[in-house]
Amino acid sequence: MPELARLSINQVTVLPQWTLRQAVEGLARHGVTAMSVWRDRLHETTLADAKLCIEDHGLEVSGLCFAGLISSPDPQAAGAALADVRRAIDEAAALGARCLVLLSGGLEGGEKDLVRVRGRALDRLSTLTDHARGCGVTIALEPLHPMSCATRSVLATLKLANDWCDALGAEDVFAIALDTYVCWWDPDLETQIKRAGSRIAAFHVSDWLTDTKDLRLDRGMIGDGVIDIPAIRRMVEAVGYQGRIEVEVLSTNWWKRDPDEVVSIIKERFATAV
Ligand code: ZN
């Protein structure tokens, strides 16, 4: 059972209910000491104000979510996406975020050649190395569940994330965000966590609901689904991960709840379900 001091809450968990300032104040009020910042909400304020507010409340920023979607076959769209990632790198540096979470992007424009699209995304990632290194920002590649391969992430397994990190050859820049929702089903999970080792820069937890209703927005609260979250945590800690355990629940159901109640439930569950 992890200490509450390990808890981080991803802002997306209470995204519609709270602005960034309200989230910072709310989490601090509940004694939560870390959060991941969601860029949509960050952009409603200035970076300087956000930074000041987060610092004033003593919160650690375990991650900035998210940037990426760099797989487009259209060079102009890709250029804009890469420019946005560079902006996100600057934001992550300004906020002192532990990492910038990056999603590769899916298939676009009727493309079907996954090998080619993956190669293209990997090539584009490599062009970000110098900028991220110069800013001292870790880019955490987050594979998504394969059900998101068409829309959000051709990076669909932890093995691929390790392969991409090997290929990029910049261990000071590229790391991995491991999410229980994404990888729980994977027979190679333990092997690939061992292979990832110190590459694991973020550990996200939520649960898989057996009768899940939506590809993106029906994640379960920790303890409500079928994932053996403590077992995955043990695997991650066995390779040395001692960072924050970040509760990240994208769910239209939980978005309807009182955010103070959501945070209280997370704190309770964190003691038993993680
Ligand atoms: Zn995640």
PDB file of C-alpha atoms and ligand atoms in Angstrom:
ATOM      1  CA  MET A   1       0.000   0.000   0.000  1.00  0.00           C
ATOM      2  CA  PRO A   2       1.639   3.273  -1.096  1.00  0.00           C
ATOM      3  CA  GLU A   3       1.850   6.327   1.124  1.00  0.00           C
ATOM      4  CA  LEU A   4      -0.554   9.148   0.346  1.00  0.00           C
ATOM      5  CA  ALA A   5       2.603  11.221  -0.223  1.00  0.00           C
ATOM      6  CA  ARG A   6       3.044   9.253  -3.468  1.00  0.00           C
ATOM      7  CA  LEU A   7      -0.355  10.329  -4.806  1.00  0.00           C
ATOM      8  CA  SER A   8      -0.717  12.642  -7.758  1.00  0.00           C
ATOM      9  CA  ILE A   9      -4.032  13.423  -9.410  1.00  0.00           C
ATOM     10  CA  ASN A  10      -4.223  14.154 -13.102  1.00  0.00           C
ATOM     11  CA  GLN A  11      -6.267  17.270 -13.723  1.00  0.00           C
ATOM     12  CA  VAL A  12      -8.241  15.456 -16.416  1.00  0.00           C
ATOM     13  CA  THR A  13     -10.001  13.527 -13.655  1.00  0.00           C
ATOM     14  CA  VAL A  14     -11.875  16.722 -12.716  1.00  0.00           C
ATOM     15  CA  LEU A  15     -11.423  18.523 -16.029  1.00  0.00           C
ATOM     16  CA  PRO A  16     -14.877  20.043 -16.631  1.00  0.00           C
ATOM     17  CA  GLN A  17     -15.566  20.775 -12.972  1.00  0.00           C
ATOM     18  CA  TRP A  18     -12.484  22.806 -12.077  1.00  0.00           C
ATOM     19  CA  THR A  19     -10.354  25.438 -13.798  1.00  0.00           C
ATOM     20  CA  LEU A  20      -6.613  25.104 -13.247  1.00  0.00           C
ATOM     21  CA  ARG A  21      -6.727  27.497 -10.306  1.00  0.00           C
ATOM     22  CA  GLN A  22      -9.711  25.693  -8.780  1.00  0.00           C
ATOM     23  CA  ALA A  23      -7.954  22.352  -9.261  1.00  0.00           C
ATOM     24  CA  VAL A  24      -4.761  23.588  -7.617  1.00  0.00           C
ATOM     25  CA  GLU A  25      -6.694  25.080  -4.702  1.00  0.00           C
ATOM     26  CA  GLY A  26      -8.956  22.034  -4.436  1.00  0.00           C
ATOM     27  CA  LEU A  27      -6.138  19.511  -4.416  1.00  0.00           C
ATOM     28  CA  ALA A  28      -4.144  21.565  -1.906  1.00  0.00           C
ATOM     29  CA  ARG A  29      -7.256  21.785   0.298  1.00  0.00           C
ATOM     30  CA  HIS A  30      -7.421  17.983   0.318  1.00  0.00           C
ATOM     31  CA  GLY A  31      -3.728  17.646   1.130  1.00  0.00           C
ATOM     32  CA  VAL A  32      -2.809  16.280  -2.297  1.00  0.00           C
ATOM     33  CA  THR A  33       0.738  17.388  -3.076  1.00  0.00           C
ATOM     34  CA  ALA A  34       1.113  16.659  -6.788  1.00  0.00           C
ATOM     35  CA  MET A  35      -0.872  16.973  -9.976  1.00  0.00           C
ATOM     36  CA  SER A  36      -0.561  16.598 -13.690  1.00  0.00           C
ATOM     37  CA  VAL A  37      -1.609  19.673 -15.588  1.00  0.00           C
ATOM     38  CA  TRP A  38      -3.915  19.417 -18.607  1.00  0.00           C
ATOM     39  CA  ARG A  39      -2.941  21.855 -21.360  1.00  0.00           C
ATOM     40  CA  ASP A  40      -6.480  22.844 -22.395  1.00  0.00           C
ATOM     41  CA  ARG A  41      -7.005  24.275 -18.927  1.00  0.00           C
ATOM     42  CA  LEU A  42      -3.478  25.685 -18.758  1.00  0.00           C
ATOM     43  CA  HIS A  43      -4.169  27.737 -21.893  1.00  0.00           C
ATOM     44  CA  GLU A  44      -7.107  29.467 -20.217  1.00  0.00           C
ATOM     45  CA  THR A  45      -4.608  31.357 -18.082  1.00  0.00           C
ATOM     46  CA  THR A  46      -1.088  32.674 -18.564  1.00  0.00           C
ATOM     47  CA  LEU A  47       1.858  30.396 -18.003  1.00  0.00           C
ATOM     48  CA  ALA A  48       3.251  32.827 -15.422  1.00  0.00           C
ATOM     49  CA  ASP A  49      -0.014  32.881 -13.438  1.00  0.00           C
ATOM     50  CA  ALA A  50      -0.308  29.092 -13.578  1.00  0.00           C
ATOM     51  CA  LYS A  51       3.259  28.658 -12.387  1.00  0.00           C
ATOM     52  CA  LEU A  52       2.770  31.111  -9.524  1.00  0.00           C
ATOM     53  CA  CYS A  53      -0.502  29.511  -8.437  1.00  0.00           C
ATOM     54  CA  ILE A  54       0.992  25.994  -8.459  1.00  0.00           C
ATOM     55  CA  GLU A  55       4.090  27.135  -6.568  1.00  0.00           C
ATOM     56  CA  ASP A  56       2.057  29.107  -4.027  1.00  0.00           C
ATOM     57  CA  HIS A  57       0.175  25.930  -3.150  1.00  0.00           C
ATOM     58  CA  GLY A  58       3.327  23.832  -3.006  1.00  0.00           C
ATOM     59  CA  LEU A  59       2.215  21.333  -5.633  1.00  0.00           C
ATOM     60  CA  GLU A  60       4.663  19.207  -7.573  1.00  0.00           C
ATOM     61  CA  VAL A  61       3.836  18.873 -11.279  1.00  0.00           C
ATOM     62  CA  SER A  62       4.187  15.175 -12.029  1.00  0.00           C
ATOM     63  CA  GLY A  63       3.441  15.714 -15.695  1.00  0.00           C
ATOM     64  CA  LEU A  64       2.099  17.970 -18.397  1.00  0.00           C
ATOM     65  CA  CYS A  65      -0.588  16.360 -20.574  1.00  0.00           C
ATOM     66  CA  PHE A  66      -0.405  16.105 -23.448  1.00  0.00           C
ATOM     67  CA  ALA A  67       1.316  16.907 -26.703  1.00  0.00           C
ATOM     68  CA  GLY A  68       1.929  14.970 -29.875  1.00  0.00           C
ATOM     69  CA  LEU A  69      -0.420  13.553 -32.510  1.00  0.00           C
ATOM     70  CA  ILE A  70       2.467  13.888 -34.944  1.00  0.00           C
ATOM     71  CA  SER A  71       1.632  11.059 -37.344  1.00  0.00           C
ATOM     72  CA  SER A  72      -0.222  12.960 -40.074  1.00  0.00           C
ATOM     73  CA  PRO A  73       0.717  12.267 -43.721  1.00  0.00           C
ATOM     74  CA  ASP A  74       0.159  15.978 -44.441  1.00  0.00           C
ATOM     75  CA  PRO A  75       3.465  17.856 -44.007  1.00  0.00           C
ATOM     76  CA  GLN A  76       1.703  21.082 -43.073  1.00  0.00           C
ATOM     77  CA  ALA A  77      -0.378  19.410 -40.366  1.00  0.00           C
ATOM     78  CA  ALA A  78       2.721  17.641 -39.107  1.00  0.00           C
ATOM     79  CA  GLY A  79       4.655  20.906 -38.980  1.00  0.00           C
ATOM     80  CA  ALA A  80       1.909  22.506 -36.908  1.00  0.00           C
ATOM     81  CA  ALA A  81       1.777  19.478 -34.591  1.00  0.00           C
ATOM     82  CA  LEU A  82       5.548  19.562 -34.060  1.00  0.00           C
ATOM     83  CA  ALA A  83       5.449  23.302 -33.382  1.00  0.00           C
ATOM     84  CA  ASP A  84       2.797  22.615 -30.762  1.00  0.00           C
ATOM     85  CA  VAL A  85       4.975  19.943 -29.147  1.00  0.00           C
ATOM     86  CA  ARG A  86       7.824  22.476 -28.947  1.00  0.00           C
ATOM     87  CA  ARG A  87       5.451  24.905 -27.222  1.00  0.00           C
ATOM     88  CA  ALA A  88       4.461  22.145 -24.819  1.00  0.00           C
ATOM     89  CA  ILE A  89       8.140  21.458 -24.088  1.00  0.00           C
ATOM     90  CA  ASP A  90       8.562  25.129 -23.182  1.00  0.00           C
ATOM     91  CA  GLU A  91       5.469  24.965 -20.954  1.00  0.00           C
ATOM     92  CA  ALA A  92       6.726  21.821 -19.225  1.00  0.00           C
ATOM     93  CA  ALA A  93      10.060  23.528 -18.577  1.00  0.00           C
ATOM     94  CA  ALA A  94       8.362  26.638 -17.172  1.00  0.00           C
ATOM     95  CA  LEU A  95       6.169  24.577 -14.846  1.00  0.00           C
ATOM     96  CA  GLY A  96       9.042  22.329 -13.761  1.00  0.00           C
ATOM     97  CA  ALA A  97       6.983  19.306 -14.858  1.00  0.00           C
ATOM     98  CA  ARG A  98       8.589  15.915 -14.294  1.00  0.00           C
ATOM     99  CA  CYS A  99       7.728  15.022 -17.860  1.00  0.00           C
ATOM    100  CA  LEU A 100       5.741  15.973 -20.912  1.00  0.00           C
ATOM    101  CA  VAL A 101       3.370  13.169 -21.873  1.00  0.00           C
ATOM    102  CA  LEU A 102       3.402  12.532 -25.613  1.00  0.00           C
ATOM    103  CA  LEU A 103       0.864  10.638 -27.724  1.00  0.00           C
ATOM    104  CA  SER A 104       2.066   9.566 -31.152  1.00  0.00           C
ATOM    105  CA  GLY A 105      -1.148  10.056 -33.111  1.00  0.00           C
ATOM    106  CA  GLY A 106      -3.121   7.470 -35.049  1.00  0.00           C
ATOM    107  CA  LEU A 107      -3.944   6.743 -38.661  1.00  0.00           C
ATOM    108  CA  GLU A 108      -5.190   9.648 -40.701  1.00  0.00           C
ATOM    109  CA  GLY A 109      -6.467  10.296 -44.206  1.00  0.00           C
ATOM    110  CA  GLY A 110      -7.353   6.699 -44.948  1.00  0.00           C
ATOM    111  CA  GLU A 111      -3.846   5.380 -44.379  1.00  0.00           C
ATOM    112  CA  LYS A 112      -3.512   1.675 -43.656  1.00  0.00           C
ATOM    113  CA  ASP A 113       0.232   1.088 -43.626  1.00  0.00           C
ATOM    114  CA  LEU A 114       0.929   0.952 -39.895  1.00  0.00           C
ATOM    115  CA  VAL A 115       4.632   0.225 -40.325  1.00  0.00           C
ATOM    116  CA  ARG A 116       5.047   3.340 -42.405  1.00  0.00           C
ATOM    117  CA  VAL A 117       3.036   5.551 -40.053  1.00  0.00           C
ATOM    118  CA  ARG A 118       4.982   4.286 -37.055  1.00  0.00           C
ATOM    119  CA  GLY A 119       8.253   4.984 -38.848  1.00  0.00           C
ATOM    120  CA  ARG A 120       7.122   8.488 -39.691  1.00  0.00           C
ATOM    121  CA  ALA A 121       6.092   9.254 -36.098  1.00  0.00           C
ATOM    122  CA  LEU A 122       9.429   7.951 -34.842  1.00  0.00           C
ATOM    123  CA  ASP A 123      11.367  10.099 -37.348  1.00  0.00           C
ATOM    124  CA  ARG A 124       9.466  13.174 -36.244  1.00  0.00           C
ATOM    125  CA  LEU A 125      10.079  12.416 -32.589  1.00  0.00           C
ATOM    126  CA  SER A 126      13.796  12.415 -33.228  1.00  0.00           C
ATOM    127  CA  THR A 127      13.575  16.017 -34.479  1.00  0.00           C
ATOM    128  CA  LEU A 128      12.416  17.093 -30.994  1.00  0.00           C
ATOM    129  CA  THR A 129      15.468  15.780 -29.172  1.00  0.00           C
ATOM    130  CA  ASP A 130      17.616  18.920 -29.189  1.00  0.00           C
ATOM    131  CA  HIS A 131      14.819  21.256 -28.146  1.00  0.00           C
ATOM    132  CA  ALA A 132      13.749  19.024 -25.253  1.00  0.00           C
ATOM    133  CA  ARG A 133      17.355  18.509 -24.174  1.00  0.00           C
ATOM    134  CA  GLY A 134      18.017  22.242 -24.257  1.00  0.00           C
ATOM    135  CA  CYS A 135      14.984  22.809 -22.030  1.00  0.00           C
ATOM    136  CA  GLY A 136      15.839  19.923 -19.706  1.00  0.00           C
ATOM    137  CA  VAL A 137      12.446  18.329 -20.371  1.00  0.00           C
ATOM    138  CA  THR A 138      11.781  14.598 -20.361  1.00  0.00           C
ATOM    139  CA  ILE A 139       9.366  13.469 -23.066  1.00  0.00           C
ATOM    140  CA  ALA A 140       7.398  10.504 -21.739  1.00  0.00           C
ATOM    141  CA  LEU A 141       6.052   8.415 -24.615  1.00  0.00           C
ATOM    142  CA  GLU A 142       2.724   7.014 -23.546  1.00  0.00           C
ATOM    143  CA  PRO A 143       1.549   3.977 -25.447  1.00  0.00           C
ATOM    144  CA  LEU A 144      -2.245   3.819 -25.535  1.00  0.00           C
ATOM    145  CA  HIS A 145      -4.497   0.793 -25.507  1.00  0.00           C
ATOM    146  CA  PRO A 146      -4.641  -0.778 -28.995  1.00  0.00           C
ATOM    147  CA  MET A 147      -8.303   0.247 -29.290  1.00  0.00           C
ATOM    148  CA  SER A 148      -6.928   3.778 -29.808  1.00  0.00           C
ATOM    149  CA  CYS A 149      -4.547   2.787 -32.604  1.00  0.00           C
ATOM    150  CA  ALA A 150      -6.722   4.268 -35.353  1.00  0.00           C
ATOM    151  CA  THR A 151      -7.431   7.552 -33.639  1.00  0.00           C
ATOM    152  CA  ARG A 152      -4.784   8.531 -31.108  1.00  0.00           C
ATOM    153  CA  SER A 153      -1.767   6.305 -30.921  1.00  0.00           C
ATOM    154  CA  VAL A 154      -0.063   3.950 -33.305  1.00  0.00           C
ATOM    155  CA  LEU A 155       2.234   3.431 -30.330  1.00  0.00           C
ATOM    156  CA  ALA A 156       0.083   0.682 -28.864  1.00  0.00           C
ATOM    157  CA  THR A 157       2.267  -1.467 -26.610  1.00  0.00           C
ATOM    158  CA  LEU A 158       4.973  -1.064 -24.015  1.00  0.00           C
ATOM    159  CA  LYS A 159       7.253  -3.171 -26.215  1.00  0.00           C
ATOM    160  CA  LEU A 160       6.918  -0.640 -29.029  1.00  0.00           C
ATOM    161  CA  ALA A 161       7.621   2.210 -26.597  1.00  0.00           C
ATOM    162  CA  ASN A 162      10.819   0.433 -25.551  1.00  0.00           C
ATOM    163  CA  ASP A 163      11.705  -0.181 -29.217  1.00  0.00           C
ATOM    164  CA  TRP A 164      11.206   3.510 -29.968  1.00  0.00           C
ATOM    165  CA  CYS A 165      13.342   4.573 -27.016  1.00  0.00           C
ATOM    166  CA  ASP A 166      16.071   2.201 -28.240  1.00  0.00           C
ATOM    167  CA  ALA A 167      15.834   3.664 -31.741  1.00  0.00           C
ATOM    168  CA  LEU A 168      15.847   7.274 -30.537  1.00  0.00           C
ATOM    169  CA  GLY A 169      19.028   6.667 -28.557  1.00  0.00           C
ATOM    170  CA  ALA A 170      18.501   9.678 -26.299  1.00  0.00           C
ATOM    171  CA  GLU A 171      17.846   8.246 -22.846  1.00  0.00           C
ATOM    172  CA  ASP A 172      18.250  11.692 -21.264  1.00  0.00           C
ATOM    173  CA  VAL A 173      15.252  12.960 -23.249  1.00  0.00           C
ATOM    174  CA  PHE A 174      12.868  10.127 -24.107  1.00  0.00           C
ATOM    175  CA  ALA A 175      11.192   8.066 -21.426  1.00  0.00           C
ATOM    176  CA  ILE A 176       7.946   6.168 -20.974  1.00  0.00           C
ATOM    177  CA  ALA A 177       4.659   6.924 -19.233  1.00  0.00           C
ATOM    178  CA  LEU A 178       3.174   3.641 -18.091  1.00  0.00           C
ATOM    179  CA  ASP A 179      -0.582   3.559 -17.623  1.00  0.00           C
ATOM    180  CA  THR A 180      -2.427   0.598 -16.108  1.00  0.00           C
ATOM    181  CA  TYR A 181      -5.442   1.231 -18.345  1.00  0.00           C
ATOM    182  CA  VAL A 182      -3.275   0.905 -21.424  1.00  0.00           C
ATOM    183  CA  CYS A 183      -1.127  -2.091 -20.623  1.00  0.00           C
ATOM    184  CA  TRP A 184      -2.940  -4.333 -18.106  1.00  0.00           C
ATOM    185  CA  TRP A 185      -3.921  -6.917 -20.726  1.00  0.00           C
ATOM    186  CA  ASP A 186      -0.397  -7.348 -22.142  1.00  0.00           C
ATOM    187  CA  PRO A 187       1.180 -10.817 -21.697  1.00  0.00           C
ATOM    188  CA  ASP A 188       4.610  -9.176 -22.112  1.00  0.00           C
ATOM    189  CA  LEU A 189       3.964  -6.612 -19.413  1.00  0.00           C
ATOM    190  CA  GLU A 190       6.419  -7.782 -16.777  1.00  0.00           C
ATOM    191  CA  THR A 191       9.163  -8.454 -19.337  1.00  0.00           C
ATOM    192  CA  GLN A 192       8.710  -5.033 -20.894  1.00  0.00           C
ATOM    193  CA  ILE A 193       8.577  -3.239 -17.536  1.00  0.00           C
ATOM    194  CA  LYS A 194      11.917  -4.878 -16.680  1.00  0.00           C
ATOM    195  CA  ARG A 195      13.257  -3.777 -20.048  1.00  0.00           C
ATOM    196  CA  ALA A 196      11.971  -0.227 -19.489  1.00  0.00           C
ATOM    197  CA  GLY A 197      13.601   0.049 -16.050  1.00  0.00           C
ATOM    198  CA  SER A 198      14.654   3.634 -15.395  1.00  0.00           C
ATOM    199  CA  ARG A 199      12.826   4.809 -18.522  1.00  0.00           C
ATOM    200  CA  ILE A 200       9.585   4.815 -16.563  1.00  0.00           C
ATOM    201  CA  ALA A 201       9.029   8.512 -15.895  1.00  0.00           C
ATOM    202  CA  ALA A 202       5.362   8.388 -14.960  1.00  0.00           C
ATOM    203  CA  PHE A 203       2.944   5.794 -13.623  1.00  0.00           C
ATOM    204  CA  HIS A 204      -0.743   6.418 -14.304  1.00  0.00           C
ATOM    205  CA  VAL A 205      -3.505   4.419 -12.664  1.00  0.00           C
ATOM    206  CA  SER A 206      -7.164   3.912 -13.461  1.00  0.00           C
ATOM    207  CA  ASP A 207      -9.300   0.809 -13.871  1.00  0.00           C
ATOM    208  CA  TRP A 208     -10.826  -1.143 -16.734  1.00  0.00           C
ATOM    209  CA  LEU A 209     -14.584  -1.542 -16.518  1.00  0.00           C
ATOM    210  CA  THR A 210     -15.723  -4.903 -17.894  1.00  0.00           C
ATOM    211  CA  ASP A 211     -18.632  -3.333 -19.766  1.00  0.00           C
ATOM    212  CA  THR A 212     -16.720  -0.251 -20.875  1.00  0.00           C
ATOM    213  CA  LYS A 213     -18.901   1.995 -23.024  1.00  0.00           C
ATOM    214  CA  ASP A 214     -16.467   4.387 -24.704  1.00  0.00           C
ATOM    215  CA  LEU A 215     -13.024   4.149 -26.299  1.00  0.00           C
ATOM    216  CA  ARG A 216     -11.721   7.171 -24.421  1.00  0.00           C
ATOM    217  CA  LEU A 217     -14.020   8.524 -21.779  1.00  0.00           C
ATOM    218  CA  ASP A 218     -15.200   5.578 -19.718  1.00  0.00           C
ATOM    219  CA  ARG A 219     -12.224   4.778 -17.558  1.00  0.00           C
ATOM    220  CA  GLY A 220     -12.985   3.265 -14.189  1.00  0.00           C
ATOM    221  CA  MET A 221     -12.061   4.696 -10.813  1.00  0.00           C
ATOM    222  CA  ILE A 222      -9.255   2.722  -9.155  1.00  0.00           C
ATOM    223  CA  GLY A 223     -10.828  -0.317  -7.495  1.00  0.00           C
ATOM    224  CA  ASP A 224     -13.947  -0.390  -9.682  1.00  0.00           C
ATOM    225  CA  GLY A 225     -12.642  -2.627 -12.457  1.00  0.00           C
ATOM    226  CA  VAL A 226     -10.648  -5.729 -13.307  1.00  0.00           C
ATOM    227  CA  ILE A 227      -7.032  -4.478 -13.265  1.00  0.00           C
ATOM    228  CA  ASP A 228      -4.696  -5.830 -10.595  1.00  0.00           C
ATOM    229  CA  ILE A 229      -3.225  -2.374  -9.993  1.00  0.00           C
ATOM    230  CA  PRO A 230      -1.139  -3.359  -6.927  1.00  0.00           C
ATOM    231  CA  ALA A 231       0.511  -6.134  -8.972  1.00  0.00           C
ATOM    232  CA  ILE A 232       1.503  -3.686 -11.722  1.00  0.00           C
ATOM    233  CA  ARG A 233       2.724  -1.196  -9.122  1.00  0.00           C
ATOM    234  CA  ARG A 234       4.933  -3.898  -7.643  1.00  0.00           C
ATOM    235  CA  MET A 235       6.423  -4.615 -11.082  1.00  0.00           C
ATOM    236  CA  VAL A 236       7.117  -0.922 -11.635  1.00  0.00           C
ATOM    237  CA  GLU A 237       8.663  -0.480  -8.200  1.00  0.00           C
ATOM    238  CA  ALA A 238      10.727  -3.642  -8.597  1.00  0.00           C
ATOM    239  CA  VAL A 239      12.638  -1.871 -11.381  1.00  0.00           C
ATOM    240  CA  GLY A 240      13.253   1.146  -9.170  1.00  0.00           C
ATOM    241  CA  TYR A 241      10.344   3.494  -9.829  1.00  0.00           C
ATOM    242  CA  GLN A 242       9.777   5.626  -6.751  1.00  0.00           C
ATOM    243  CA  GLY A 243       7.942   8.550  -8.329  1.00  0.00           C
ATOM    244  CA  ARG A 244       4.356   9.641  -8.073  1.00  0.00           C
ATOM    245  CA  ILE A 245       1.435   7.326  -8.678  1.00  0.00           C
ATOM    246  CA  GLU A 246      -0.938   9.402 -10.728  1.00  0.00           C
ATOM    247  CA  VAL A 247      -4.670   8.755 -10.702  1.00  0.00           C
ATOM    248  CA  GLU A 248      -5.948   9.573 -14.188  1.00  0.00           C
ATOM    249  CA  VAL A 249      -9.628   8.849 -14.776  1.00  0.00           C
ATOM    250  CA  LEU A 250     -11.045  10.121 -18.060  1.00  0.00           C
ATOM    251  CA  SER A 251     -14.706   9.470 -17.484  1.00  0.00           C
ATOM    252  CA  THR A 252     -17.884  11.290 -18.373  1.00  0.00           C
ATOM    253  CA  ASN A 253     -19.465   9.607 -15.337  1.00  0.00           C
ATOM    254  CA  TRP A 254     -16.898  10.946 -12.904  1.00  0.00           C
ATOM    255  CA  TRP A 255     -17.033  14.335 -14.593  1.00  0.00           C
ATOM    256  CA  LYS A 256     -20.652  14.615 -13.419  1.00  0.00           C
ATOM    257  CA  ARG A 257     -19.661  14.261  -9.766  1.00  0.00           C
ATOM    258  CA  ASP A 258     -18.795  16.915  -7.232  1.00  0.00           C
ATOM    259  CA  PRO A 259     -15.010  17.314  -7.630  1.00  0.00           C
ATOM    260  CA  ASP A 260     -14.437  17.460  -3.875  1.00  0.00           C
ATOM    261  CA  GLU A 261     -16.194  14.119  -3.583  1.00  0.00           C
ATOM    262  CA  VAL A 262     -14.072  12.714  -6.441  1.00  0.00           C
ATOM    263  CA  VAL A 263     -10.843  13.732  -4.707  1.00  0.00           C
ATOM    264  CA  SER A 264     -12.049  12.309  -1.370  1.00  0.00           C
ATOM    265  CA  ILE A 265     -12.892   8.973  -3.022  1.00  0.00           C
ATOM    266  CA  ILE A 266      -9.493   8.865  -4.753  1.00  0.00           C
ATOM    267  CA  LYS A 267      -7.726   9.407  -1.423  1.00  0.00           C
ATOM    268  CA  GLU A 268      -9.740   6.610   0.219  1.00  0.00           C
ATOM    269  CA  ARG A 269      -9.224   4.197  -2.665  1.00  0.00           C
ATOM    270  CA  PHE A 270      -5.526   5.009  -2.960  1.00  0.00           C
ATOM    271  CA  ALA A 271      -5.002   3.297   0.395  1.00  0.00           C
ATOM    272  CA  THR A 272      -6.589   0.018  -0.716  1.00  0.00           C
ATOM    273  CA  ALA A 273      -6.790  -0.231  -4.498  1.00  0.00           C
ATOM    274  CA  VAL A 274      -3.247   0.750  -5.446  1.00  0.00           C
TER     275      VAL A 274
HETATM  276 ZN    ZN B   1      -2.111   8.002 -18.888  1.00  0.00          ZN
END
